[in-house]
PDB file of C-alpha atoms in Angstrom:
ATOM      1  CA  MET X 154      94.581  64.188  19.453  1.00  0.00           C
ATOM      2  CA  SER X 155      92.416  63.286  16.531  1.00  0.00           C
ATOM      3  CA  SER X 156      88.654  63.639  16.597  1.00  0.00           C
ATOM      4  CA  THR X 157      88.212  59.858  16.365  1.00  0.00           C
ATOM      5  CA  LYS X 158      90.545  59.270  19.296  1.00  0.00           C
ATOM      6  CA  ASN X 159      88.672  61.892  21.334  1.00  0.00           C
ATOM      7  CA  GLN X 160      85.381  60.128  20.587  1.00  0.00           C
ATOM      8  CA  ILE X 161      86.829  56.773  21.624  1.00  0.00           C
ATOM      9  CA  ASN X 162      88.162  58.255  24.866  1.00  0.00           C
ATOM     10  CA  GLU X 163      84.778  59.876  25.555  1.00  0.00           C
ATOM     11  CA  GLN X 164      82.911  56.599  24.980  1.00  0.00           C
ATOM     12  CA  ASP X 165      85.398  54.750  27.189  1.00  0.00           C
ATOM     13  CA  ARG X 166      84.891  57.299  29.981  1.00  0.00           C
ATOM     14  CA  LYS X 167      81.110  56.934  29.734  1.00  0.00           C
ATOM     15  CA  PHE X 168      81.436  53.140  29.728  1.00  0.00           C
ATOM     16  CA  ARG X 169      83.514  53.269  32.925  1.00  0.00           C
ATOM     17  CA  HIS X 170      80.962  55.544  34.645  1.00  0.00           C
ATOM     18  CA  ALA X 171      78.112  53.243  33.599  1.00  0.00           C
ATOM     19  CA  LEU X 172      80.063  50.200  34.799  1.00  0.00           C
ATOM     20  CA  GLU X 173      80.634  51.845  38.188  1.00  0.00           C
ATOM     21  CA  LEU X 174      76.904  52.565  38.491  1.00  0.00           C
ATOM     22  CA  ALA X 175      75.991  48.996  37.556  1.00  0.00           C
ATOM     23  CA  ILE X 176      78.422  47.624  40.144  1.00  0.00           C
ATOM     24  CA  GLU X 177      77.290  50.064  42.838  1.00  0.00           C
ATOM     25  CA  GLY X 178      73.668  49.131  42.061  1.00  0.00           C
ATOM     26  CA  GLY X 179      74.427  45.405  42.487  1.00  0.00           C
ATOM     27  CA  VAL X 180      73.598  44.570  38.875  1.00  0.00           C
ATOM     28  CA  LEU X 181      77.213  43.600  38.239  1.00  0.00           C
ATOM     29  CA  ILE X 182      79.796  42.272  40.688  1.00  0.00           C
ATOM     30  CA  ASN X 183      83.590  42.412  40.777  1.00  0.00           C
ATOM     31  CA  CYS X 184      84.882  38.963  41.692  1.00  0.00           C
ATOM     32  CA  PRO X 185      86.419  39.327  45.160  1.00  0.00           C
ATOM     33  CA  TYR X 186      89.094  36.724  44.294  1.00  0.00           C
ATOM     34  CA  HIS X 187      90.001  37.447  40.668  1.00  0.00           C
ATOM     35  CA  GLU X 188      90.799  41.034  39.762  1.00  0.00           C
ATOM     36  CA  GLY X 189      89.157  42.243  36.582  1.00  0.00           C
ATOM     37  CA  PHE X 190      86.472  39.550  36.427  1.00  0.00           C
ATOM     38  CA  ILE X 191      82.993  41.046  36.431  1.00  0.00           C
ATOM     39  CA  TYR X 192      79.760  39.081  36.356  1.00  0.00           C
ATOM     40  CA  ARG X 193      76.033  39.555  36.885  1.00  0.00           C
ATOM     41  CA  GLY X 194      74.797  40.262  40.377  1.00  0.00           C
ATOM     42  CA  ASN X 195      71.440  39.587  41.991  1.00  0.00           C
ATOM     43  CA  GLU X 196      69.863  42.955  41.279  1.00  0.00           C
ATOM     44  CA  GLN X 197      67.837  43.837  38.205  1.00  0.00           C
ATOM     45  CA  ILE X 198      69.051  46.596  35.901  1.00  0.00           C
ATOM     46  CA  GLU X 199      66.329  48.894  37.246  1.00  0.00           C
ATOM     47  CA  SER X 200      68.287  49.227  40.508  1.00  0.00           C
ATOM     48  CA  ALA X 201      71.206  50.738  38.556  1.00  0.00           C
ATOM     49  CA  TYR X 202      68.791  53.048  36.733  1.00  0.00           C
ATOM     50  CA  LYS X 203      67.259  54.137  40.037  1.00  0.00           C
ATOM     51  CA  LEU X 204      70.684  54.771  41.574  1.00  0.00           C
ATOM     52  CA  ALA X 205      71.876  56.677  38.505  1.00  0.00           C
ATOM     53  CA  ASN X 206      68.737  58.831  38.339  1.00  0.00           C
ATOM     54  CA  SER X 207      69.040  59.605  42.048  1.00  0.00           C
ATOM     55  CA  LYS X 208      72.655  60.675  41.562  1.00  0.00           C
ATOM     56  CA  TRP X 209      71.654  62.728  38.505  1.00  0.00           C
ATOM     57  CA  ALA X 210      68.900  64.505  40.482  1.00  0.00           C
ATOM     58  CA  SER X 211      71.293  65.268  43.349  1.00  0.00           C
ATOM     59  CA  GLY X 212      73.972  66.604  40.990  1.00  0.00           C
ATOM     60  CA  LYS X 213      76.499  63.830  41.695  1.00  0.00           C
ATOM     61  CA  ILE X 214      76.265  62.917  38.013  1.00  0.00           C
ATOM     62  CA  ASN X 215      76.097  65.777  35.580  1.00  0.00           C
ATOM     63  CA  HIS X 216      76.739  66.761  31.996  1.00  0.00           C
ATOM     64  CA  ASP X 217      80.440  66.105  32.519  1.00  0.00           C
ATOM     65  CA  HIS X 218      79.536  62.419  32.822  1.00  0.00           C
ATOM     66  CA  PHE X 219      76.637  62.067  30.358  1.00  0.00           C
ATOM     67  CA  GLU X 220      74.811  64.593  28.181  1.00  0.00           C
ATOM     68  CA  THR X 221      71.309  63.386  29.132  1.00  0.00           C
ATOM     69  CA  ARG X 222      69.619  60.944  31.493  1.00  0.00           C
ATOM     70  CA  ASN X 223      68.612  58.827  28.502  1.00  0.00           C
ATOM     71  CA  GLU X 224      72.224  58.606  27.370  1.00  0.00           C
ATOM     72  CA  MET X 225      73.168  57.535  30.897  1.00  0.00           C
ATOM     73  CA  THR X 226      70.563  54.768  31.129  1.00  0.00           C
ATOM     74  CA  ASP X 227      71.289  53.609  27.566  1.00  0.00           C
ATOM     75  CA  CYS X 228      74.965  53.343  28.453  1.00  0.00           C
ATOM     76  CA  ILE X 229      74.166  51.354  31.609  1.00  0.00           C
ATOM     77  CA  LYS X 230      71.996  49.003  29.524  1.00  0.00           C
ATOM     78  CA  THR X 231      74.825  48.497  27.019  1.00  0.00           C
ATOM     79  CA  VAL X 232      77.386  47.828  29.738  1.00  0.00           C
ATOM     80  CA  VAL X 233      75.179  45.319  31.555  1.00  0.00           C
ATOM     81  CA  SER X 234      74.353  43.498  28.320  1.00  0.00           C
ATOM     82  CA  GLU X 235      78.062  42.868  27.779  1.00  0.00           C
ATOM     83  CA  TYR X 236      78.327  40.849  31.001  1.00  0.00           C
ATOM     84  CA  GLY X 237      76.190  37.742  30.551  1.00  0.00           C
ATOM     85  CA  LEU X 238      77.899  35.416  33.008  1.00  0.00           C
ATOM     86  CA  TYR X 239      76.388  34.827  36.429  1.00  0.00           C
ATOM     87  CA  SER X 240      79.636  33.721  38.052  1.00  0.00           C
ATOM     88  CA  CYS X 241      83.364  34.196  37.690  1.00  0.00           C
ATOM     89  CA  ASN X 242      84.827  31.754  35.156  1.00  0.00           C
ATOM     90  CA  GLN X 243      87.971  31.237  37.205  1.00  0.00           C
ATOM     91  CA  CYS X 244      86.046  30.553  40.425  1.00  0.00           C
ATOM     92  CA  ARG X 245      83.740  28.142  38.602  1.00  0.00           C
ATOM     93  CA  ASP X 246      86.719  26.299  37.084  1.00  0.00           C
ATOM     94  CA  LEU X 247      88.342  25.937  40.517  1.00  0.00           C
ATOM     95  CA  ILE X 248      85.123  24.614  42.053  1.00  0.00           C
ATOM     96  CA  ASN X 249      84.592  22.122  39.241  1.00  0.00           C
ATOM     97  CA  LYS X 250      88.108  20.634  39.494  1.00  0.00           C
TER      98      LYS X 250
END
Protein backbone atom coordinates (compact mmCIF):
# COMPACT_ATOMS: atom_id res chain seq x y z
CA MET A 1 0.00 0.00 0.00
CA SER A 2 1.21 3.46 -0.78
CA SER A 3 2.00 6.00 1.91
CA THR A 4 -0.89 8.21 0.79
CA LYS A 5 -3.35 5.33 0.96
CA ASN A 6 -2.08 4.43 4.45
CA GLN A 7 -2.63 8.03 5.57
CA ILE A 8 -6.15 8.04 4.17
CA ASN A 9 -6.95 4.75 5.91
CA GLU A 10 -5.52 6.10 9.18
CA GLN A 11 -7.61 9.28 8.96
CA ASP A 12 -10.71 7.24 8.13
CA ARG A 13 -10.11 5.01 11.17
CA LYS A 14 -9.73 8.06 13.42
CA PHE A 15 -12.87 9.61 11.93
CA ARG A 16 -14.85 6.44 12.69
CA HIS A 17 -13.59 6.36 16.31
CA ALA A 18 -14.47 10.04 16.76
CA LEU A 19 -17.91 9.45 15.23
CA GLU A 20 -18.54 6.57 17.63
CA LEU A 21 -17.59 8.79 20.58
CA ALA A 22 -19.85 11.60 19.38
CA ILE A 23 -22.76 9.18 19.00
CA GLU A 24 -22.11 7.51 22.36
CA GLY A 25 -21.92 10.97 23.97
CA GLY A 26 -25.31 11.96 22.49
CA VAL A 27 -23.85 14.76 20.38
CA LEU A 28 -24.81 12.91 17.21
CA ILE A 29 -27.64 10.43 16.65
CA ASN A 30 -28.12 7.56 14.21
CA CYS A 31 -31.63 7.79 12.79
CA PRO A 32 -33.50 4.76 14.18
CA TYR A 33 -35.52 4.48 10.94
CA HIS A 34 -33.04 5.29 8.17
CA GLU A 35 -29.71 3.48 8.24
CA GLY A 36 -26.71 5.69 7.64
CA PHE A 37 -28.44 8.99 8.44
CA ILE A 38 -26.72 10.81 11.28
CA TYR A 39 -27.82 14.12 12.75
CA ARG A 40 -27.19 16.34 15.76
CA GLY A 41 -28.39 15.16 19.13
CA ASN A 42 -29.36 17.11 22.23
CA GLU A 43 -25.98 17.03 23.94
CA GLN A 44 -23.25 19.62 23.57
CA ILE A 45 -19.88 18.60 22.15
CA GLU A 46 -18.37 18.82 25.63
CA SER A 47 -20.20 15.61 26.59
CA ALA A 48 -18.29 13.75 23.84
CA TYR A 49 -15.04 15.33 25.03
CA LYS A 50 -15.78 14.28 28.61
CA LEU A 51 -16.61 10.73 27.53
CA ALA A 52 -13.51 10.50 25.34
CA ASN A 53 -11.21 11.85 28.06
CA SER A 54 -12.69 9.41 30.57
CA LYS A 55 -12.07 6.52 28.17
CA TRP A 56 -8.54 7.81 27.51
CA ALA A 57 -7.80 7.99 31.26
CA SER A 58 -9.12 4.46 31.80
CA GLY A 59 -7.10 3.06 28.89
CA LYS A 60 -10.12 2.18 26.73
CA ILE A 61 -8.77 4.62 24.15
CA ASN A 62 -5.05 4.61 23.61
CA HIS A 63 -2.34 5.48 21.14
CA ASP A 64 -3.70 2.84 18.78
CA HIS A 65 -6.75 5.07 18.35
CA PHE A 66 -5.24 8.58 18.56
CA GLU A 67 -1.70 9.81 19.19
CA THR A 68 -2.71 12.45 21.76
CA ARG A 69 -5.78 13.64 23.64
CA ASN A 70 -5.70 16.87 21.64
CA GLU A 71 -5.76 14.91 18.39
CA MET A 72 -8.75 12.96 19.73
CA THR A 73 -10.76 16.04 20.71
CA ASP A 74 -9.82 17.84 17.48
CA CYS A 75 -11.06 14.85 15.50
CA ILE A 76 -14.34 14.79 17.46
CA LYS A 77 -14.78 18.52 16.76
CA THR A 78 -14.20 17.95 13.03
CA VAL A 79 -16.63 15.05 12.89
CA VAL A 80 -19.38 16.92 14.73
CA SER A 81 -18.94 20.00 12.54
CA GLU A 82 -19.69 17.87 9.48
CA TYR A 83 -23.18 17.01 10.76
CA GLY A 84 -25.15 20.25 10.86
CA LEU A 85 -28.67 18.88 10.56
CA TYR A 86 -30.85 18.54 13.64
CA SER A 87 -33.13 15.89 12.16
CA CYS A 88 -33.07 13.13 9.58
CA ASN A 89 -33.86 14.49 6.10
CA GLN A 90 -35.88 11.42 5.17
CA CYS A 91 -37.96 11.53 8.37
CA ARG A 92 -38.58 15.25 7.90
CA ASP A 93 -39.67 14.72 4.28
CA LEU A 94 -42.11 11.99 5.34
CA ILE A 95 -43.59 14.18 8.08
CA ASN A 96 -43.98 17.15 5.74
CA LYS A 97 -45.84 15.17 3.05
